[in-house]
Coordinates of C-alpha atoms and ligand atoms in Angstrom, one line a residue:
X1 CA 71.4 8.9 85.7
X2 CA 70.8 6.3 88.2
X3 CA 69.2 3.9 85.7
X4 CA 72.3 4.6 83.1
X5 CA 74.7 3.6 86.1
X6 CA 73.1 0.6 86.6
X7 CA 72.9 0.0 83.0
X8 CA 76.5 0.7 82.7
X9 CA 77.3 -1.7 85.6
X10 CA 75.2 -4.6 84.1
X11 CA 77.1 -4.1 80.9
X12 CA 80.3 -4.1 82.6
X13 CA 79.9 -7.0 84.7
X14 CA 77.9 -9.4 81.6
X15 CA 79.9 -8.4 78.5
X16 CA 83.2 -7.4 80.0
X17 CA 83.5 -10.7 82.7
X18 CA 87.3 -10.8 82.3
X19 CA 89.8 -11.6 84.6
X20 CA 91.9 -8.1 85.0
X21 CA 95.2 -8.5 85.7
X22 CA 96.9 -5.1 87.1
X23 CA 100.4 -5.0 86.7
X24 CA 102.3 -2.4 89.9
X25 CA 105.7 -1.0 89.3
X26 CA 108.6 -1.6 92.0
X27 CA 110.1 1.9 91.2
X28 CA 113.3 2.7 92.2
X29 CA 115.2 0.5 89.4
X30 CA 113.7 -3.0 90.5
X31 CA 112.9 -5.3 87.6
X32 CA 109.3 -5.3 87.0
X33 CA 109.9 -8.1 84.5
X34 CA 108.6 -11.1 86.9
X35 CA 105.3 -9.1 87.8
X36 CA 104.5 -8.9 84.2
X37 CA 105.3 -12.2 83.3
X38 CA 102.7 -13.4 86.7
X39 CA 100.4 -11.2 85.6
X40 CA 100.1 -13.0 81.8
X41 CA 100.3 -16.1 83.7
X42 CA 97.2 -15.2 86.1
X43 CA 95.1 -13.8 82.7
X44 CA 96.3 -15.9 80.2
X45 CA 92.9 -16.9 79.3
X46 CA 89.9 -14.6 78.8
X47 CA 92.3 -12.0 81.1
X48 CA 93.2 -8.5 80.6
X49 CA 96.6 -7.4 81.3
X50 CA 96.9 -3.6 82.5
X51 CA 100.3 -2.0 81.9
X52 CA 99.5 1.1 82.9
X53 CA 102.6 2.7 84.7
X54 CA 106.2 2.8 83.9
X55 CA 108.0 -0.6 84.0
X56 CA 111.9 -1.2 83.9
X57 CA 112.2 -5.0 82.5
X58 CA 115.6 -6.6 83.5
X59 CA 113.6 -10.2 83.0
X60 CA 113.0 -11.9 79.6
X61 CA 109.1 -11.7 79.0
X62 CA 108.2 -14.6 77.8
X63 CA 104.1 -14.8 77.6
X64 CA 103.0 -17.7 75.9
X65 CA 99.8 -20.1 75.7
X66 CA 97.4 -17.1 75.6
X67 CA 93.8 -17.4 74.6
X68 CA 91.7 -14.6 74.2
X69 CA 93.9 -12.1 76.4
X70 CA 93.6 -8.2 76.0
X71 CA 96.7 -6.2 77.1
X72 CA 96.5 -2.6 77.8
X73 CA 99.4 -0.8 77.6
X74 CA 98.9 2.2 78.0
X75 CA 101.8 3.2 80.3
X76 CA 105.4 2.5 79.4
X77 CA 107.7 -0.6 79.1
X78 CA 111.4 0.2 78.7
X79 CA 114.1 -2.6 78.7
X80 CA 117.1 -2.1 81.1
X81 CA 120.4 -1.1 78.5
X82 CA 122.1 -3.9 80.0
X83 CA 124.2 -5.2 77.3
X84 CA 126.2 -8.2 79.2
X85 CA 122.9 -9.8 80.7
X86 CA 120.2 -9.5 77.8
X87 CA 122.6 -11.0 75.0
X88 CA 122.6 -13.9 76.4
X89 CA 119.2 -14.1 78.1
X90 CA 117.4 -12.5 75.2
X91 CA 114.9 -15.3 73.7
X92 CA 116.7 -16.8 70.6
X93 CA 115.0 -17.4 66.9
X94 CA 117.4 -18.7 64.8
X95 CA 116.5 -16.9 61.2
X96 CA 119.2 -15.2 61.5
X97 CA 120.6 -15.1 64.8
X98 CA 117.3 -12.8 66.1
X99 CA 116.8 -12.5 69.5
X100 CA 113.6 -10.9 72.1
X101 CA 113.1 -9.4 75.0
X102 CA 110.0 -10.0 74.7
X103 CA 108.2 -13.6 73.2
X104 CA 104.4 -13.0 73.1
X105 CA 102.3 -15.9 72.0
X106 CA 99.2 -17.5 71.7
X107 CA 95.6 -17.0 70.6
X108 CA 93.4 -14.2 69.8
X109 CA 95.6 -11.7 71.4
X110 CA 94.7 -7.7 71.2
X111 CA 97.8 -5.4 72.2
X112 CA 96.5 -1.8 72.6
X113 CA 96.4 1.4 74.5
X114 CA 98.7 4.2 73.2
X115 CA 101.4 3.3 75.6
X116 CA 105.1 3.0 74.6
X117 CA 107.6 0.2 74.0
X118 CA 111.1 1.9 74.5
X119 CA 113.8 -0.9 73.6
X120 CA 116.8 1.4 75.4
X121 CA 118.8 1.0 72.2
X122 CA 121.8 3.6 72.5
X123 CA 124.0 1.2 74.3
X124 CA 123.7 -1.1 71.1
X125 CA 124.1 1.3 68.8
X126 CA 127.0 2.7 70.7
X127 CA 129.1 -0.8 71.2
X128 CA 128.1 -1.7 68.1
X129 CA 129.8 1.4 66.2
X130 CA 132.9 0.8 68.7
X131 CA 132.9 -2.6 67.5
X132 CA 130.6 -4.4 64.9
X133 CA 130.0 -7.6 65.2
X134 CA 126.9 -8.9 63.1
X135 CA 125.9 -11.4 61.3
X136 CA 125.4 -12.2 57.5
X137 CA 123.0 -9.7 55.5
X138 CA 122.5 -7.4 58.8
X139 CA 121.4 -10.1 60.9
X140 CA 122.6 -10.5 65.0
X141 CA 126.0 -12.5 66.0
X142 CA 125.5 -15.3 68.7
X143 CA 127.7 -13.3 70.9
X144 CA 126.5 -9.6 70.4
X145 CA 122.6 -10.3 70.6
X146 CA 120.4 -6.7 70.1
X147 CA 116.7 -8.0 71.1
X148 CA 114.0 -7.1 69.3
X149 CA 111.2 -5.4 71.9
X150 CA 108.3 -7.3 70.5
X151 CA 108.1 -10.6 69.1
X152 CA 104.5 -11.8 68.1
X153 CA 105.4 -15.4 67.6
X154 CA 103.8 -19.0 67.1
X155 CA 100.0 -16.8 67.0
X156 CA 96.9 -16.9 65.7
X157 CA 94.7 -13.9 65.3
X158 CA 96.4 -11.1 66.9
X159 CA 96.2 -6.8 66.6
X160 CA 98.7 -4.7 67.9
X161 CA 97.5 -1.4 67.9
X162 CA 98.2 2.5 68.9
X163 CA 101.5 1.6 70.3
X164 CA 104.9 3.6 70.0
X165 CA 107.8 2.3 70.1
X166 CA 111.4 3.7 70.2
X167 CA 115.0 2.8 70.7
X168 CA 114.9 -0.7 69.1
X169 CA 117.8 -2.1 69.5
X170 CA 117.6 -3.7 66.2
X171 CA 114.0 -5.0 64.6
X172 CA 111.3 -3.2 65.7
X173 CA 108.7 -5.9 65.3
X174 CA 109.6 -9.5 64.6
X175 CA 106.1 -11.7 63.1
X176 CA 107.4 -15.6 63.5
X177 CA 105.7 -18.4 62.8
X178 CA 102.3 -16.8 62.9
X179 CA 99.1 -16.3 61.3
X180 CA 96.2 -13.6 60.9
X181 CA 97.9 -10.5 63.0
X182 CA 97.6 -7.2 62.2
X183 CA 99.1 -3.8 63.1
X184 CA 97.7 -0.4 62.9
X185 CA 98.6 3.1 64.1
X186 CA 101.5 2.0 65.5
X187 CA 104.5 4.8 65.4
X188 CA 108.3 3.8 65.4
X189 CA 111.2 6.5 66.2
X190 CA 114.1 5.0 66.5
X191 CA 117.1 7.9 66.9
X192 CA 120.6 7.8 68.3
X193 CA 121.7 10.6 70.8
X194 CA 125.2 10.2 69.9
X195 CA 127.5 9.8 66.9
X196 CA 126.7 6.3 66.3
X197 CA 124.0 5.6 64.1
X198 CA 121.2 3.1 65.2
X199 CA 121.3 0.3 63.3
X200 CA 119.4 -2.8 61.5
X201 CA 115.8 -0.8 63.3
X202 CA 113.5 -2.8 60.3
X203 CA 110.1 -1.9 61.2
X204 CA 108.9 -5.5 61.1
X205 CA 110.6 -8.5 59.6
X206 CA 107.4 -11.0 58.7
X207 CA 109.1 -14.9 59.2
X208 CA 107.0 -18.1 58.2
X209 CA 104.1 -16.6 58.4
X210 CA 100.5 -16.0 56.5
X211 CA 98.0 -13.5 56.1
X212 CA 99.9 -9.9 58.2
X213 CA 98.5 -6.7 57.6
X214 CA 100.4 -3.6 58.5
X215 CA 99.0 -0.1 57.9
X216 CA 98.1 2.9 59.2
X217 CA 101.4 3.8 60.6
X218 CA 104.3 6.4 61.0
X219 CA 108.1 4.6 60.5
X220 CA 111.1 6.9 61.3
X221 CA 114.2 4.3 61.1
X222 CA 117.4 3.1 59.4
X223 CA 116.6 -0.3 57.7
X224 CA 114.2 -2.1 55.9
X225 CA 110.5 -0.3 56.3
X226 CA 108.6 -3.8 56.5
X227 CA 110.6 -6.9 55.5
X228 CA 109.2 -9.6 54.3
X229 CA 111.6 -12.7 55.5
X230 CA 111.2 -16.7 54.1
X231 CA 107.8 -18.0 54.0
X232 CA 105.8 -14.4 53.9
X233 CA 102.5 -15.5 52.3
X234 CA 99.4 -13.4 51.7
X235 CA 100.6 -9.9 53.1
X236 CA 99.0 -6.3 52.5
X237 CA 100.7 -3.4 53.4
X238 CA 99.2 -0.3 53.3
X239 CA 99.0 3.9 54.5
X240 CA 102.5 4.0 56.1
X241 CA 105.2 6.7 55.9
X242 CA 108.2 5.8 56.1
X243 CA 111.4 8.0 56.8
X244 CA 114.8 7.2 56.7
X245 CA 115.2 3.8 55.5
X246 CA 115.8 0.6 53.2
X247 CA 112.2 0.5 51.8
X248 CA 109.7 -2.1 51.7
X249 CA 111.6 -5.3 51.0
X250 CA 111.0 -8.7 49.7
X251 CA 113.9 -10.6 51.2
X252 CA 116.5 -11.2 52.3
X253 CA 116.0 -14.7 50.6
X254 CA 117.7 -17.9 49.3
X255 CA 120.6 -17.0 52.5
X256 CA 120.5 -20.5 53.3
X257 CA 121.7 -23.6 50.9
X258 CA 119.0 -26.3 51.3
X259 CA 116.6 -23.9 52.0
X260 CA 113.2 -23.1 50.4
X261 CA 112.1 -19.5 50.8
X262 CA 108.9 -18.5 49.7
X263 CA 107.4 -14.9 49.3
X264 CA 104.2 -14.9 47.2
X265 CA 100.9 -12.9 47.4
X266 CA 102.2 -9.4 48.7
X267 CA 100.4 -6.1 48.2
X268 CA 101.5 -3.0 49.7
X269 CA 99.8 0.3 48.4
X270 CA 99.7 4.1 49.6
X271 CA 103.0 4.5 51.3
X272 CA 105.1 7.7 50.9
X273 CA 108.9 6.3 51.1
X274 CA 111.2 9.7 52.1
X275 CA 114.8 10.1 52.6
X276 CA 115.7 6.4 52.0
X277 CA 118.0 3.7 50.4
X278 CA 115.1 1.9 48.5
X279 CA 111.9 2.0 47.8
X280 CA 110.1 -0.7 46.2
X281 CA 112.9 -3.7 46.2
X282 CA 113.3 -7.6 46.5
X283 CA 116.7 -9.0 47.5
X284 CA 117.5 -12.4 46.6
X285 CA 121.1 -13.7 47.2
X286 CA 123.0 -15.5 44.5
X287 CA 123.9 -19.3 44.2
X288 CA 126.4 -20.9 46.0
X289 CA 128.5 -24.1 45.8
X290 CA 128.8 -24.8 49.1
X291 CA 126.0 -26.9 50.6
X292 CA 126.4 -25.9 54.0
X293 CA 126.8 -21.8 52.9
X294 CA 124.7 -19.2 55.0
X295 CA 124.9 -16.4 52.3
X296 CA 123.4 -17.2 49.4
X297 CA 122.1 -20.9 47.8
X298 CA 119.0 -21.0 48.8
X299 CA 115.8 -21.9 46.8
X300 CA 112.2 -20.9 46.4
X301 CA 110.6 -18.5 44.7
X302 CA 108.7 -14.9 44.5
X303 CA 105.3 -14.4 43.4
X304 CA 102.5 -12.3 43.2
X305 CA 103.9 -9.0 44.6
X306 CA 101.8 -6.0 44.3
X307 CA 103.2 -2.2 44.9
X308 CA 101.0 0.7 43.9
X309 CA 100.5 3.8 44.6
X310 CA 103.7 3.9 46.2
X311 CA 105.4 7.3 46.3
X312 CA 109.4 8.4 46.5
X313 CA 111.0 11.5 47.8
X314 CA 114.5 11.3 47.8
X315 CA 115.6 7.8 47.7
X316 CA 118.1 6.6 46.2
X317 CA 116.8 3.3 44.8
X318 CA 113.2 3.8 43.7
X319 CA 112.6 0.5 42.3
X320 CA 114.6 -2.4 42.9
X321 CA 115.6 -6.2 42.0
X322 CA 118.5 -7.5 43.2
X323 CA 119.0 -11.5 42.7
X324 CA 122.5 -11.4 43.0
X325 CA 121.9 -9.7 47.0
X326 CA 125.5 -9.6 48.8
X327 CA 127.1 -12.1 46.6
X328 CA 129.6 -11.6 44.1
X329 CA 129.2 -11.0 40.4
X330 CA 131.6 -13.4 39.9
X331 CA 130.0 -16.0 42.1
X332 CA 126.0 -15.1 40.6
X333 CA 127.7 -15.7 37.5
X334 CA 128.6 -19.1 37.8
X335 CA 126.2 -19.9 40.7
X336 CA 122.8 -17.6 38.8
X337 CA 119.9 -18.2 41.9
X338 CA 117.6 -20.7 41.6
X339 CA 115.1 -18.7 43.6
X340 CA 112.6 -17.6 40.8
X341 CA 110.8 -14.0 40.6
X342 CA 108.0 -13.5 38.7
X343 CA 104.3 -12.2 39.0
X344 CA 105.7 -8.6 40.2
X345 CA 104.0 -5.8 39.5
X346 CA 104.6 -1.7 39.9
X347 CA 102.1 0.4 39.3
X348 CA 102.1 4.2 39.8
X349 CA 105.6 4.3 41.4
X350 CA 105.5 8.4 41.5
X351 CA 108.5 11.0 43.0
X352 CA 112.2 11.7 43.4
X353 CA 115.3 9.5 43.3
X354 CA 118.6 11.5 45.6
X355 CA 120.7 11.1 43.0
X356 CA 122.5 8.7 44.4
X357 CA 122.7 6.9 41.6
X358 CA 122.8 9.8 39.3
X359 CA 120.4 9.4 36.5
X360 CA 119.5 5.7 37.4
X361 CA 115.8 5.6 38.9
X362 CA 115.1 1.7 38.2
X363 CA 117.4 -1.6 38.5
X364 CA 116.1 -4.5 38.2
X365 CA 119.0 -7.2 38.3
X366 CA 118.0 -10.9 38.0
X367 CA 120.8 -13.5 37.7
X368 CA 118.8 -16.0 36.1
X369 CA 115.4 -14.9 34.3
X370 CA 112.6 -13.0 36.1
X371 CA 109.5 -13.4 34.8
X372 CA 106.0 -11.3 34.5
X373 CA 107.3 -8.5 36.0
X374 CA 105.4 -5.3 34.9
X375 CA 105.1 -1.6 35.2
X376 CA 102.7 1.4 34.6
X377 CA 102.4 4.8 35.4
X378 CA 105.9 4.9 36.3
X379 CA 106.7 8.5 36.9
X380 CA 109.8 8.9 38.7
X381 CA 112.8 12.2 37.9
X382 CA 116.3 12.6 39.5
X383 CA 117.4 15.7 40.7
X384 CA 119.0 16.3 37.3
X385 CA 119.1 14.9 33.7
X386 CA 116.4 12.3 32.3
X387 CA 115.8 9.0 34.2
X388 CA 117.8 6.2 33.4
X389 CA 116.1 2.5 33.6
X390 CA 119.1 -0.5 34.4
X391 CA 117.6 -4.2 33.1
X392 CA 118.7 -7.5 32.9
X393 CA 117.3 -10.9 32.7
X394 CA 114.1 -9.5 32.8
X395 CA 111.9 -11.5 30.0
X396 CA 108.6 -9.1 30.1
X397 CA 111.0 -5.8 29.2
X398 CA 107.6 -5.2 26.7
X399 CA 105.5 -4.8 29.7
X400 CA 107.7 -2.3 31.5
X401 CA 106.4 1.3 30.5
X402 CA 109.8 2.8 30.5
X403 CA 112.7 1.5 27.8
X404 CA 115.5 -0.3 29.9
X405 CA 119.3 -0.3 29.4
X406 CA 121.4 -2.7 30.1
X407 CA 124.0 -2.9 32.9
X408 CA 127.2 -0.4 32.3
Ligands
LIG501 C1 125.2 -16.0 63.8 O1 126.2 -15.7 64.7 C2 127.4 -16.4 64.5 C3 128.4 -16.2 65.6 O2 128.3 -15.0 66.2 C4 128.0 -16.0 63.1 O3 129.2 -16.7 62.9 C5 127.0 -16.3 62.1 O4 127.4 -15.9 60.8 C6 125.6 -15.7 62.4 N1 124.6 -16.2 61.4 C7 124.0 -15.5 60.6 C8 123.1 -16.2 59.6 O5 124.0 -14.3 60.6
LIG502 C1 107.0 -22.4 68.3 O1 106.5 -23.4 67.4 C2 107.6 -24.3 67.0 C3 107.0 -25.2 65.9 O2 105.8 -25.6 66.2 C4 108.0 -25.1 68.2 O3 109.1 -26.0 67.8 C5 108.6 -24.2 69.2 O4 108.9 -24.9 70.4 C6 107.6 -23.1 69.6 N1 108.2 -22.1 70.4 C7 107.6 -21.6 71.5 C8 108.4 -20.6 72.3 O5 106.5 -21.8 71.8
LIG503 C1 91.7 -12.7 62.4 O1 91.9 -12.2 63.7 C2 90.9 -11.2 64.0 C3 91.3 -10.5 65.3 O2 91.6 -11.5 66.3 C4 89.6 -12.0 64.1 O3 88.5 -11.0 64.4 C5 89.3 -12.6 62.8 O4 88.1 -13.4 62.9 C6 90.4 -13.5 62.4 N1 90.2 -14.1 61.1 C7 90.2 -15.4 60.8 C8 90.1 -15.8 59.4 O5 90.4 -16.2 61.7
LIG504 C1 96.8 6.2 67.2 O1 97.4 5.9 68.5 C2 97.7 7.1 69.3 C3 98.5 6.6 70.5 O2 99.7 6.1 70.1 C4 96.3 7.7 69.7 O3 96.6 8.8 70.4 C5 95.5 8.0 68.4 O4 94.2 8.4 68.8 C6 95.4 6.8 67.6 N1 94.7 7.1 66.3 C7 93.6 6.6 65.9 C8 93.1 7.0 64.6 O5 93.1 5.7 66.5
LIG505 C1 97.6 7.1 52.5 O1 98.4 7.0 53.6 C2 98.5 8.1 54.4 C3 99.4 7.9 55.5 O2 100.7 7.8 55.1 C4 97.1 8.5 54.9 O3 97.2 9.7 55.6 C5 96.1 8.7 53.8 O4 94.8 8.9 54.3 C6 96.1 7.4 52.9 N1 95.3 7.6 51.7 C7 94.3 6.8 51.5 C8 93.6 7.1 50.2 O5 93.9 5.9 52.2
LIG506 C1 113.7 11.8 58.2 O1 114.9 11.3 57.9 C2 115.9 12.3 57.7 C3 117.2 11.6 57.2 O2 117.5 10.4 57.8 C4 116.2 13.0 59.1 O3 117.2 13.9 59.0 C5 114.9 13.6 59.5 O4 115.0 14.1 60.8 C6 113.8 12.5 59.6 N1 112.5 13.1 59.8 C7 111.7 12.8 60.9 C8 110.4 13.5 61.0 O5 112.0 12.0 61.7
LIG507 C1 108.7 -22.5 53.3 O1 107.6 -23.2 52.9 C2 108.0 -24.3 52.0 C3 106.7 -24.9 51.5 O2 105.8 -25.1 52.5 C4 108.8 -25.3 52.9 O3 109.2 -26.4 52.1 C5 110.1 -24.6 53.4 O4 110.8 -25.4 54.2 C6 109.7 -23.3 54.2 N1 110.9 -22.6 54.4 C7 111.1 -22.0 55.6 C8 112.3 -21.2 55.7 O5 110.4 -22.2 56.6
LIG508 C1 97.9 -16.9 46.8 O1 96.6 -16.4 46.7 C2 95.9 -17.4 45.8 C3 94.5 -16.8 45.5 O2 93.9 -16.4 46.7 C4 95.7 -18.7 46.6 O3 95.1 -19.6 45.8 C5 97.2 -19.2 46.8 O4 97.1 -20.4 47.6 C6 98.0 -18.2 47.6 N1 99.3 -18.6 47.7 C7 99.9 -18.8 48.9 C8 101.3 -19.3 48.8 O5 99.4 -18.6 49.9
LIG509 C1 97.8 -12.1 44.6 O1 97.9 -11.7 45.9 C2 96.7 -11.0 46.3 C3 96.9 -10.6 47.7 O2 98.0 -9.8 47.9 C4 95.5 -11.9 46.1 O3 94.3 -11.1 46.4 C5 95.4 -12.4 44.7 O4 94.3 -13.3 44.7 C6 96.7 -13.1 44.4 N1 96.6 -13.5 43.0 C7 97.0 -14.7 42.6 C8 96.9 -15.0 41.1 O5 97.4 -15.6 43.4
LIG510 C1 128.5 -29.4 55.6 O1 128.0 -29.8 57.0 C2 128.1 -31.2 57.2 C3 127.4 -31.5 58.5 O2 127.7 -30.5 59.4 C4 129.5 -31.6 57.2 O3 129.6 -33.0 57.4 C5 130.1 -31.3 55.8 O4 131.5 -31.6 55.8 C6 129.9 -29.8 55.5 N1 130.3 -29.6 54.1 C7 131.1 -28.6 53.7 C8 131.4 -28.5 52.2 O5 131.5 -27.7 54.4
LIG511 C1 97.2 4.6 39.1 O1 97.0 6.0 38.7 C2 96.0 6.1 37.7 C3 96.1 7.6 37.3 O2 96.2 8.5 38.3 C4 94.7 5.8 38.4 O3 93.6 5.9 37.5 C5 94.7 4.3 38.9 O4 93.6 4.0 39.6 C6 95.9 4.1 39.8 N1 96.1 2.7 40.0 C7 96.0 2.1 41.2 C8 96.2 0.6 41.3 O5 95.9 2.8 42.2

């Protein structure tokens, strides 16, 4: 026993020689925001940063240069629902007005610990039903910012893992400008306690970045499942359930004029989509005259995008392609996107549709010509009458296994 101690206390002292940084709560309502951010400061490299307890953050965090930091949380971090002082002091990112409360960067980071991330979000949801005020496509306004309650930005090699998180005031998980991070077993609830519904809670929005896994995770939420946003590369996806929302979605892309969006190198297999809007889907906007337009445009392409295994209950859009996303038919028309899709491919798509769009279980809608997109073991039934299959502009129709009508 004595020997094992000692052994133990070797082991501890040799291989685990990091600096541990302990973060204390105030309690009674003080802002445990600046003892957090000290405490990344102190451990920022080779540290460990023990959230332990419950913490009330009134502060922005903003933890950045870290290299080779592990963070325990394993208590609980809840933002303060302090509408009129986080809009403004939330940490802004542009892509479409998105804002943090919490900017965590650096190198070799490992965020663990089965503790909770609890973004507050009612008050949002709540002013926000009283009186929207958003962006284009979903996204935040300059002057009604709802932070996102984990930003893993400007990184390299990161894992977030075992972590809840609930009450996002919007995104859930924003990946920006980063490379090699991956999540697993991370659980998201995001549920409104009053009449208004939560709103824009995408499980993670992916942003300029390469080479994100996500899997191994439990997704209750009203928007996009995972999104992938511009510049996505090399992406796999995998074991998540998903309740509630827009699906797994390539996009929104091309919302920019001048813009070059890529998405290209996706898989995402074994996820159970239940109870949602889409399923399988990639939104592209339309052209657009205007040079200086924010809603639709924008360039690029999609490529390489992998979904199998991928099963529907209830949804209302199994599979979808949208290149005419929040513009006009008119305008797509005229203006057909110059944002190219091709190399898609859906294999063993399996389950329901709602009904929603009664007999309609695929659309696939490109304003100018998709190309290579494919399909096999497609298998999916709405509640009533035989599946319907909406195509157009879709040049590999002969490698769909499923005959396509066109557009009523
Ligand atoms: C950003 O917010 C401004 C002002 O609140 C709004 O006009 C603009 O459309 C938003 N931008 C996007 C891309 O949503
Ligand atoms: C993130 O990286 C970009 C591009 O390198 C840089 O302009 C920006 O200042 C960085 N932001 C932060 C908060 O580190
Ligand atoms: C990706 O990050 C993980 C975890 O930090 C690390 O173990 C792995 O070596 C990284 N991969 C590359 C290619 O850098
Ligand atoms: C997943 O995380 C939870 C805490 O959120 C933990 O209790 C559970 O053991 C983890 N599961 C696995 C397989 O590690
Ligand atoms: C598929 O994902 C579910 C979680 O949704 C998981 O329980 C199951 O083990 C996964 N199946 C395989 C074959 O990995
Ligand atoms: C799944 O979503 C449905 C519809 O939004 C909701 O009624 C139900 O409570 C959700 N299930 C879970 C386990 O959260
Ligand atoms: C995406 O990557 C392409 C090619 O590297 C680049 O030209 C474009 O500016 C990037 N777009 C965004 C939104 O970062
Ligand atoms: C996609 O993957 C291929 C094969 O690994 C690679 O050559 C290519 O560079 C990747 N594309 C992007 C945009 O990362
Ligand atoms: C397509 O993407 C997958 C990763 O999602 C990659 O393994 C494969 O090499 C890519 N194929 C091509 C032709 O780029
Ligand atoms: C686009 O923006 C530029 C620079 O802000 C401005 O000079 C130009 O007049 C704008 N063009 C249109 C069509 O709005
Ligand atoms: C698709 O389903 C078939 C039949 O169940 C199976 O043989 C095949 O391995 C599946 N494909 C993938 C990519 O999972």
């Amino acid at each position: 026993m004595r020997a094992f101690g000692l052994f133990l206390a070797l082991f501890c002292t040799t291989a685990f020689a990091r600096l541990d940084c302990k973060v204390p709560h105030l309690g009674g309502g003080g802002d445990d925001g600046p003892a957090i951010n000290a405490a990344f400061e102190r451990c920022a490299k080779n540290g460990k940063v023990v959230l332990d307890q419950y913490y009330s953050v009134d502060t922005l965090l903003f933890t950045t240069g870290l290299d080779d930091v592990e963070i325990e949380l394993s208590g609980t971090l809840q933002y303060t629902p302090d509408i009129a002082k986080w809009s403004p002091q939330s940490y802004f990112l542009t892509y479409q007005n998105a804002t943090t409360f919490w900017f965590l960067s650096g190198n070799n980071i490992h965020l663990y610990g089965g503790g909770t991330i609890d973004g507050n979000g009612q008050v949002w949801w709540d002013a926000f039903a009283a009186n929207p005020n958003a962006g284009t496509a979903g996204g935040s306004s300059r002057t009604f910012a709802r932070p996102i309650p984990l930003t893993v930005g400007n990184s390299t090699n990161v894992v977030v893992e075992d972590i809840t998180e609930i009450g996002s005031p919007f995104w859930n998980n924003f990946v920006y400008q980063s490379s090699n991070v991956t999540y697993s077993n991370i659980t998201i609830n995001t549920v409104s306690y009053s009449s208004s519904p939560t709103a824009n809670s995408d499980g993670w929005d992916i942003y300029r970045s390469d080479g994100v896994t996500i899997t191994n995770s439990w997704i209750n939420n009203d928007d996009d499942c995972v999104s992938f946003k511009p510049n996505s590369t090399n992406i796999l996806v995998s074991n998540l359930w998903c309740n509630g929302s827009h699906g797994v979605s390539v996009g929104s892309l091309g919302q920019y004029a001048g813009e070059t969006d890529i998405v290209a190198n996706v898989t995402v297999f074994n996820v159970s989509m239940n109870n949602a809007q889409n399923g399988a889907r990639i939104k592209v906007f339309g052209g657009n005259p205007s040079p200086n337009s924010t809603a639709g445009g924008g360039t690029g392409f999609v490529r390489n995008v992998t979904y199998a295994d991928y099963s529907v209950s209830n949804v209302d859009n199994p599979i979808i392609i949208d290149q005419c996303y929040e513009t006009s038919a008119a305008t797509c028309k005229e203006f057909p996107s110059t944002l190219t899709i091709s190399d898609v491919h859906f294999i063993n798509v399996t389950g329901t549709s709602s009904g929603k769009e009664k007999d309609v279980v695929v659309d696939m809608e490109c304003s100018a010509q998709c190309t290579d997109i494919t399909a096999s073991g497609t298998n999916i039934t709405p509640p009533s009458g035989s599946p319907a299959f909406v195509c157009a502009n879709i040049a590999s129709e002969s490698e769909l296994d499923f005959a396509c009508t066109a557009p009523a």
